[in-house]
Coordinates of C-alpha atoms and ligand atoms in Angstrom, one line a residue:
X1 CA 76.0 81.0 116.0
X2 CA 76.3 78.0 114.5
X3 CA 78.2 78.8 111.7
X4 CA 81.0 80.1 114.0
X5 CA 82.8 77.6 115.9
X6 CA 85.1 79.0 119.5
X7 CA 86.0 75.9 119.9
X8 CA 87.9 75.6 116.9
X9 CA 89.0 79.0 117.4
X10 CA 90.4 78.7 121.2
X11 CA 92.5 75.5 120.1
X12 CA 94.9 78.5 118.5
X13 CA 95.3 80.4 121.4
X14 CA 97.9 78.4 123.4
X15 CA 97.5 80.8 126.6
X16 CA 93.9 79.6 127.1
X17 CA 94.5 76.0 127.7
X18 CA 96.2 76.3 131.3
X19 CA 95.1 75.7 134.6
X20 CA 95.9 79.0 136.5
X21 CA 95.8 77.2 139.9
X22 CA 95.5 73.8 140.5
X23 CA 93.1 71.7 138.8
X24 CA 91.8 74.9 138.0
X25 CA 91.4 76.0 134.1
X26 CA 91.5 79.8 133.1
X27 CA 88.3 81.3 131.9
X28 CA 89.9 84.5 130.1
X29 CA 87.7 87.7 130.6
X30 CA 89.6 90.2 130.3
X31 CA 90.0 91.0 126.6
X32 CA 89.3 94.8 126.9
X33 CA 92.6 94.7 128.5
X34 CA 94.6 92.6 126.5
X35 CA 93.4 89.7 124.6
X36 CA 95.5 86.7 124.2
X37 CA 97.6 85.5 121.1
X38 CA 97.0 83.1 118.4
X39 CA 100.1 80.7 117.5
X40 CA 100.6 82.2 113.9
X41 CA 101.6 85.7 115.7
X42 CA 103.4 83.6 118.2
X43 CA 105.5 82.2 115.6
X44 CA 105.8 84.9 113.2
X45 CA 108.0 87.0 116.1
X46 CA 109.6 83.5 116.4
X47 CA 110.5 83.2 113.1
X48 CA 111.0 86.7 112.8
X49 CA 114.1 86.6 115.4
X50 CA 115.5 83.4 114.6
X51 CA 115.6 84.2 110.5
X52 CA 114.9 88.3 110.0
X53 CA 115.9 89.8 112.1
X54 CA 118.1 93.3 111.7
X55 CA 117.3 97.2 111.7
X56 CA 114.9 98.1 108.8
X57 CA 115.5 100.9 105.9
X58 CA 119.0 101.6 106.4
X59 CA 120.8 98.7 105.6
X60 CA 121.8 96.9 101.5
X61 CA 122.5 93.8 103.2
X62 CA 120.0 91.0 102.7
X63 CA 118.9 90.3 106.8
X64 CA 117.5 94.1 106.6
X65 CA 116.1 93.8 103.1
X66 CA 114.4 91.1 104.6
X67 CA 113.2 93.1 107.4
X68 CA 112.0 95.9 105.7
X69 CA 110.0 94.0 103.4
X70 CA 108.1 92.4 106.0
X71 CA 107.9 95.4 108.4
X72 CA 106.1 97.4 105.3
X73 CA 104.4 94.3 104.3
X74 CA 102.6 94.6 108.1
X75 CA 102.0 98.3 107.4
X76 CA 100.0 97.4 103.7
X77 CA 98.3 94.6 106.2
X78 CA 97.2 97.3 108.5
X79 CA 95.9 99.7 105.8
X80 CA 93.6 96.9 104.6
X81 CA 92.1 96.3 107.9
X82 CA 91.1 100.0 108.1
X83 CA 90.5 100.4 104.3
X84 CA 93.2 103.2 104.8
X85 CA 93.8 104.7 100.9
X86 CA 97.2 104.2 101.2
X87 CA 99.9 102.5 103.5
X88 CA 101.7 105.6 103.8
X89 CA 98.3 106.7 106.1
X90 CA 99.4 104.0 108.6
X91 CA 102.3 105.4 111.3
X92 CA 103.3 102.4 113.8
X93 CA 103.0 104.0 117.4
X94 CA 103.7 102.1 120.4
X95 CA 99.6 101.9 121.2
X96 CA 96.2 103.7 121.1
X97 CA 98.2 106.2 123.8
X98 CA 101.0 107.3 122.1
X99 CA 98.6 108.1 118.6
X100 CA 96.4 110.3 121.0
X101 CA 99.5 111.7 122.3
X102 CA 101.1 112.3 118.9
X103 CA 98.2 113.7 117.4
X104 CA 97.4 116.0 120.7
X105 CA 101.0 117.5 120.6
X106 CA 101.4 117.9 116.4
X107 CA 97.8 118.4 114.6
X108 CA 96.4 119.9 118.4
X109 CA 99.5 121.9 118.4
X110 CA 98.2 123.4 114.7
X111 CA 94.4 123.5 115.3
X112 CA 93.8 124.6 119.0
X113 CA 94.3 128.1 119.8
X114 CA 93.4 130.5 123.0
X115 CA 90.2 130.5 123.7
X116 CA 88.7 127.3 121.6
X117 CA 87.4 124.5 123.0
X118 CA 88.5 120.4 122.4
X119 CA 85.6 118.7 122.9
X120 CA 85.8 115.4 124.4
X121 CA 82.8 113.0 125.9
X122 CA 82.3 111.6 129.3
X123 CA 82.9 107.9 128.7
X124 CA 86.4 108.8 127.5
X125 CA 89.6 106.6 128.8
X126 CA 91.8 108.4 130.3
X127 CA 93.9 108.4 127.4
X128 CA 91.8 110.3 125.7
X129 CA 91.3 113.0 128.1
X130 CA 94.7 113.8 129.6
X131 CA 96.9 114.3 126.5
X132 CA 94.1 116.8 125.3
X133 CA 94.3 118.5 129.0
X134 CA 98.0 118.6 128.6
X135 CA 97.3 120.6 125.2
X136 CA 94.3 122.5 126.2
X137 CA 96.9 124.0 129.3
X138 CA 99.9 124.7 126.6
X139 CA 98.0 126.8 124.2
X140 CA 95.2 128.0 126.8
X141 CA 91.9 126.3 125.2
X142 CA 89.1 124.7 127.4
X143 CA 87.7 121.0 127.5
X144 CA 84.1 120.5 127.0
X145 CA 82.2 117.5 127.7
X146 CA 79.2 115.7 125.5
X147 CA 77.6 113.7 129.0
X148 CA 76.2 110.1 128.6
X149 CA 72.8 108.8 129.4
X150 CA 72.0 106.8 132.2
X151 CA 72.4 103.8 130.0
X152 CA 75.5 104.8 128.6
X153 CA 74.6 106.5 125.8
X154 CA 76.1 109.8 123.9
X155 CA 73.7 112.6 124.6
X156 CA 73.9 113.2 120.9
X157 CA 70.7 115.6 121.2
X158 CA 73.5 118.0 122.4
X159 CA 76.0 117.4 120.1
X160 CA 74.8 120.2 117.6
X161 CA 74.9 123.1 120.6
X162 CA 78.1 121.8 121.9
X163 CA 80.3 122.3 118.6
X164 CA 80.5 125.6 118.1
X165 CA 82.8 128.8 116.0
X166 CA 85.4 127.5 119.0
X167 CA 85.6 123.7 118.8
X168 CA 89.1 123.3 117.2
X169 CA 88.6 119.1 117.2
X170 CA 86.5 116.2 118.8
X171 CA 87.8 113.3 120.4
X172 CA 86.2 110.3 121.0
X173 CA 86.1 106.9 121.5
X174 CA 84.3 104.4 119.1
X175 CA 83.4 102.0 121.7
X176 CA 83.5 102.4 125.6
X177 CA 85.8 100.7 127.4
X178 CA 83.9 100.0 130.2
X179 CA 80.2 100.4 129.2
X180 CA 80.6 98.6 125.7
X181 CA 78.7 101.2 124.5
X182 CA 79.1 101.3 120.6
X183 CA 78.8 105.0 119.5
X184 CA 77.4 106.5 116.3
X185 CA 80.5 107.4 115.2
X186 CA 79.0 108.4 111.4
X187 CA 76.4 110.6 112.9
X188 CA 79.3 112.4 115.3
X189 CA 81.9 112.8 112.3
X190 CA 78.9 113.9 110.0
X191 CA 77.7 116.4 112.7
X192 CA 81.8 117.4 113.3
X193 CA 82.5 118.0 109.6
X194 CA 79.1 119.7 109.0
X195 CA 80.6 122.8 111.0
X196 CA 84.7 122.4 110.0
X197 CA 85.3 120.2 112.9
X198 CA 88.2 117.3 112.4
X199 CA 87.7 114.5 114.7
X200 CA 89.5 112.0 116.6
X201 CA 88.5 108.2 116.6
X202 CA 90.1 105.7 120.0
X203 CA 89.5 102.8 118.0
X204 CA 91.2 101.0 121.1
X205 CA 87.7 98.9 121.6
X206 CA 86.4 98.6 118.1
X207 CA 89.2 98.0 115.9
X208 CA 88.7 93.8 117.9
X209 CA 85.4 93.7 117.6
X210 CA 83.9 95.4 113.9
X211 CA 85.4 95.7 110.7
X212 CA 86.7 99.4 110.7
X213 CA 86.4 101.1 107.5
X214 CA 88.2 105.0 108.0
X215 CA 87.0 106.5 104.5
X216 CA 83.4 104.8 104.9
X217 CA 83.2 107.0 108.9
X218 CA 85.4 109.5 107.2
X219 CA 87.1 109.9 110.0
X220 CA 90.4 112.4 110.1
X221 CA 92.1 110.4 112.5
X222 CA 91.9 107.1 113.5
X223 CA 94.4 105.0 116.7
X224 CA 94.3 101.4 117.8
X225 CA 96.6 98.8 120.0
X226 CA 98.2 95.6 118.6
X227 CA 98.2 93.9 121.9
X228 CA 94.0 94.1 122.2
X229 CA 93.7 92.6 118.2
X230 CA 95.7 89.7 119.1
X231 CA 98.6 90.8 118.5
X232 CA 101.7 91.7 120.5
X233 CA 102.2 94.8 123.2
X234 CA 104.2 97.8 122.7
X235 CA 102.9 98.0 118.7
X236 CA 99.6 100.3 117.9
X237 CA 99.0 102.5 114.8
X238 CA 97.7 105.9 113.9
X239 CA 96.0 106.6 110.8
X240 CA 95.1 110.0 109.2
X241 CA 94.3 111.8 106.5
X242 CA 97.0 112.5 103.9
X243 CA 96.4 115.8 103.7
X244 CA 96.6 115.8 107.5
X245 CA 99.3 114.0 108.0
X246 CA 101.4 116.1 105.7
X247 CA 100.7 119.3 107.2
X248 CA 101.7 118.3 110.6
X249 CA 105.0 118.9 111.9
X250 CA 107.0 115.7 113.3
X251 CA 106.8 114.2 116.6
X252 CA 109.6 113.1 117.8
X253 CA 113.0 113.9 116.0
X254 CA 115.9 111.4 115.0
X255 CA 117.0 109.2 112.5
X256 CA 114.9 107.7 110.0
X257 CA 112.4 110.4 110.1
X258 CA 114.7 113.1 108.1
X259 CA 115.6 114.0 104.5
X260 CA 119.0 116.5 105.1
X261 CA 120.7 117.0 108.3
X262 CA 122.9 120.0 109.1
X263 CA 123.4 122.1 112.2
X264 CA 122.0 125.0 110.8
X265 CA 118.6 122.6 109.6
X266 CA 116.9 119.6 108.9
X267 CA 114.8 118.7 106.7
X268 CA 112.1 116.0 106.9
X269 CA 111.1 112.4 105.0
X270 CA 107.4 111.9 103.8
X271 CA 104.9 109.9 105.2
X272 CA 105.1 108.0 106.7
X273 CA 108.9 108.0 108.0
X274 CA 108.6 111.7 109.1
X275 CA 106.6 110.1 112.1
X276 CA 108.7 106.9 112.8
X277 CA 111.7 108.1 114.7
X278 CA 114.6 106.1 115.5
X279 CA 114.5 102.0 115.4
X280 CA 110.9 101.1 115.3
X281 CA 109.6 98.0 116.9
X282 CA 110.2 96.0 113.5
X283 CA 109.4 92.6 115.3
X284 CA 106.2 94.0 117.1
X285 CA 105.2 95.8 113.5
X286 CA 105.3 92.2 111.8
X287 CA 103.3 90.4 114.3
X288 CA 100.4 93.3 114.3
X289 CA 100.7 92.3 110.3
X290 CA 99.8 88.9 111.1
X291 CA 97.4 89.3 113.7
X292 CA 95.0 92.0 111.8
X293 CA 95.7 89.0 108.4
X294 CA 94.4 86.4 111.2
X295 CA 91.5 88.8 111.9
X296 CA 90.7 89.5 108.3
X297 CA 90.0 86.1 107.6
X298 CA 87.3 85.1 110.2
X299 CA 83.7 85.4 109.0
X300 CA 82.6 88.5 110.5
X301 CA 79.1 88.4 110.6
X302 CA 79.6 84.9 112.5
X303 CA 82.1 86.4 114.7
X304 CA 79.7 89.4 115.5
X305 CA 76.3 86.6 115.9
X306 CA 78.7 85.0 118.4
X307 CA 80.0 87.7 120.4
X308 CA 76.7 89.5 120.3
X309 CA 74.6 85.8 121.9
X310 CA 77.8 85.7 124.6
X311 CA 77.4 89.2 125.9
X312 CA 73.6 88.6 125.5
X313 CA 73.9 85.0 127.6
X314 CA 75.9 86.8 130.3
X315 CA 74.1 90.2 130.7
X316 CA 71.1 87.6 131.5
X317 CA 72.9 85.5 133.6
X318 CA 75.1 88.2 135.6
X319 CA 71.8 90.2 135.6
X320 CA 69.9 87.1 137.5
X321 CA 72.3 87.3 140.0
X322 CA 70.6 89.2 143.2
X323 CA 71.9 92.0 143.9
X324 CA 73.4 93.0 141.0
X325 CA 73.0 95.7 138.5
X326 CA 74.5 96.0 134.8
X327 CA 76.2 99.3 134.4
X328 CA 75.9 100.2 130.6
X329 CA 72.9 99.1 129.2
X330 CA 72.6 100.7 125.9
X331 CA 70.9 98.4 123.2
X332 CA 73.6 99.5 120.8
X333 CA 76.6 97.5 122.5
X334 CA 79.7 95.2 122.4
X335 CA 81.7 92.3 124.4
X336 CA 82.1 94.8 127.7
X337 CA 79.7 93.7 130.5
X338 CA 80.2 95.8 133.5
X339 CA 78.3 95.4 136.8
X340 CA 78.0 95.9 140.7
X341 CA 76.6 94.4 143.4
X342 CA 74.7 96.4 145.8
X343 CA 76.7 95.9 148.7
X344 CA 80.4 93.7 147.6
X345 CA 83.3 95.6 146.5
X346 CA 84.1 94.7 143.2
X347 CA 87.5 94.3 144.5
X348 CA 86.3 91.5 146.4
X349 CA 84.4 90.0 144.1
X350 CA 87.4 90.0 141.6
X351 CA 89.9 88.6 144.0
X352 CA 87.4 85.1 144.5
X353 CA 87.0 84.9 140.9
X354 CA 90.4 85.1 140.7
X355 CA 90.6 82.0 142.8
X356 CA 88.5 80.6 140.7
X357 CA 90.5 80.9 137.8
X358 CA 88.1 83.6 136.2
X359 CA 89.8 86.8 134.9
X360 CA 88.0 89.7 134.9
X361 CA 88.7 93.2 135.6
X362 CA 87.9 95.6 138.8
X363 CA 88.1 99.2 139.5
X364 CA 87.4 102.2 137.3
X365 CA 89.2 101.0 134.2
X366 CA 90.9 104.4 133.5
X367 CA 87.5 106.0 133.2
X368 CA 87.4 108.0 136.8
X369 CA 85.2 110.9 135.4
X370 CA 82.2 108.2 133.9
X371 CA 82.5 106.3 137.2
X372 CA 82.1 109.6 138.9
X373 CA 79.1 110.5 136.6
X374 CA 77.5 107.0 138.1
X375 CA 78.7 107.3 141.6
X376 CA 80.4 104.5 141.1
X377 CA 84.1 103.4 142.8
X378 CA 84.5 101.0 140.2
X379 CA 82.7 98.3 138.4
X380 CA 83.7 94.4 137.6
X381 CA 84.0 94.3 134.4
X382 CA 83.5 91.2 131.9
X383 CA 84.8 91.2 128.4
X384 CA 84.7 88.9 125.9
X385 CA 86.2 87.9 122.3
X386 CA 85.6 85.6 119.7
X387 CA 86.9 82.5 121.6
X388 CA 84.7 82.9 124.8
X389 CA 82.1 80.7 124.9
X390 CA 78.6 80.2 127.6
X391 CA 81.0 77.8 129.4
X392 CA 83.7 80.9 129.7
X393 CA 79.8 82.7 131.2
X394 CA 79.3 79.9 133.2
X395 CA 82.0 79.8 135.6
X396 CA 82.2 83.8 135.8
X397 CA 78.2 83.0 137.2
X398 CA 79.2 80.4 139.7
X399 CA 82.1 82.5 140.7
X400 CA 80.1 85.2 141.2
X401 CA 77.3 82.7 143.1
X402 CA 80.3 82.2 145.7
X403 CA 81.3 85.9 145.7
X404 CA 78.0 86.5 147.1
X405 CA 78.0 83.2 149.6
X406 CA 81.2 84.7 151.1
X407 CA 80.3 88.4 151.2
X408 CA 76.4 88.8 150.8
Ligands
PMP1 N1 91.3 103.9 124.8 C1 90.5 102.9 125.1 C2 89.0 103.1 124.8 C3 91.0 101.8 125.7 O1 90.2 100.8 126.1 C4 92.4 101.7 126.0 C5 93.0 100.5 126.7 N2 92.4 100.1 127.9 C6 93.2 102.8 125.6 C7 92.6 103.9 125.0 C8 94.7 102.8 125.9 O2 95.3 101.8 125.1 P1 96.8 101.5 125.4 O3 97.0 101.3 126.8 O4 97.0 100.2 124.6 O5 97.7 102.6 124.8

């Protein structure tokens, strides 16, 4: 870890410098939720709105010239992230949900008829369960279920009986939300493809943590949010296959997404305008640009070494703690730690952290069905990034040495 320095790092992430109460610094562990901002995306939507700003596409003036170049700049910014083939691959959504919900009502629409089955795995956020439910109801297919270990692992010794002549597509997350479980996503898409199968990558908790390479997992479909890669809310993006993407009817319908208009018919643009409806969110768009160009230029092996000896330091530490126990303890994992104590609510125990200026996250983080499958009513849940240091563990592990002086 030596090689990586988070102190360095942390100095350009304004938010994590203030005292949340008095005298009382933040320790930020809540990055699976939303991780905080660097200055260069804070000032790239400044200087976006003080010098660019105007509608893209449409206009010959030179504000939206301007515009366009940098809101299709972002989109060639995204594609190298994921080593898409081409920029037209990358659609901006408004976040990991919306992808799931586009691809669910457009490609599931196409794919899923009476009868088959979606296959989707027990550690999925909600997410990426109910817009598949929502489908499965509309064209009368069934949801199946690949269960996890007790660690937190896929059963993949039943993935090969579970697809079968009635799987229409898989859906899955790269890495759990909640358990930090990293799945073998090669070995799922490989398995998938081996029987016709197209799947479905939430890329929600990978794309911050691992470079993502989409033709390397050749995965069909592939979503993410901005606001958990450092960059801003309300911006996310979909990636597909070309041949994918062209066969599926629009989304939504507007402006910007059409060739011809008439009352009788429309006709619709190519990729990938024909999923971009109306105004996007240029602004958001060009600050996902510079937060996945911040991203690409950290050394990722020492960002991985670090994050890896952080969630190693604190799944000791937490773990030392009597009365606790680690939920997710898969050896394959990332930057989630998520644990109970045997007899504190983790509600309680996140309201005195809290006080103690220690963000971290309670409750069944939008996985009810894998905190069901643990008998769980929720978990407190740790989770780190690359600017989180043993001091950041440190007062999580005194907090929690109070939590259990007040409550144990
Ligand atoms: N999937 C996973 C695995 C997630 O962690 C999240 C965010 N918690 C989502 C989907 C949904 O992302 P968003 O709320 O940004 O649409």
């Amino acid at each position: 870890t030596a090689s990586f320095d988070a102190e360095a790092l942390r100095a350009d992430f304004p938010a994590l410098e203030q005292d949340v109460y008095e005298d009382t610094p933040l320790a930020y562990l809540d990055n699976a939720a939303s991780s905080q901002k660097p200055t260069p995306v804070i000032e790239r939507l400044d200087t976006f709105y003080r010098e660019e700003n105007s509608n893209v596409h449409r206009g010959v003036h030179r504000l939206s010239q301007d515009a366009t170049e940098s809101y299709e700049a972002a989109r060639e910014s995204v594609a190298r992230f994921l080593n898409a083939p081409d920029p037209d691959q990358i659609v901006f959504t408004r976040g990991t949900t919306e992808g799931l919900n586009l691809v669910s009502s457009t490609f599931g629409r196409m794919v899923a008829e009476e009868g088959d089955e979606i296959l989707l795995t027990e550690m999925e956020h909600h997410s990426n369960i109910v817009p598949w439910q929502m489908l499965a109801e509309q064209v009368g297919a069934s949801i199946e279920v690949l269960p996890v270990t007790d660690r937190g692992e896929l059963r993949m010794d039943l993935l090969p009986e579970m697809l079968t002549d009635d799987t229409a597509l898989v859906a899955i997350s790269h890495v759990s939300n909640t358990l930090g479980t990293i799945n073998p996503m090669e070995d799922v898409i490989d398995a998938a493809h081996a029987d016709g199968v197209p799947v479905v990558v939430d890329g929600a908790q990978s794309a911050p943590h691992m470079p993502v390479d989409v033709q390397a997992l050749d995965a069909d479909f592939f979503v993410f949010s901005g606001h958990k890669v450092f960059g801003p809310t309300g911006i996310g993006v979909l990636y597909g296959k070309r041949e994918l993407l062209e066969a599926m009817p629009p989304y939504q319908g507007g402006g910007d997404m059409i060739d011809q208009v008439s009352f009788e018919e429309s006709t619709y643009d190519g990729l990938p305008h024909k999923f971009e409806a109306g105004t996007p969110n240029i602004a958001d768009a060009v600050g996902l640009g510079t937060a996945v160009e911040y991203i690409m230029d950290m050394d990722w092996n020492a960002v991985r070494a670090h994050e890896d000896d952080v969630l190693r330091y604190a799944t000791e530490q937490v773990g030392g703690i009597e009365g606790t126990q680690i939920v997710g303890t898969a050896p394959d994992k990332t930057s989630v730690l998520s644990f109970v104590f045997d007899d504190i609510h983790p509600y309680d125990a996140g309201t005195v952290l809290d006080r103690e200026g220690v963000a971290v996250r309670t409750g069944h983080h939008c996985t009810q069905p894998l905190l069901k499958r643990y008998g769980l009513p929720g978990t407190i849940r740790a989770s780190f990034a690359a600017y989180n240091t043993h001091e950041d563990v440190d007062r999580l592990v005194d907090g929690l040495h109070k939590v259990r002086h007040m409550f144990g």
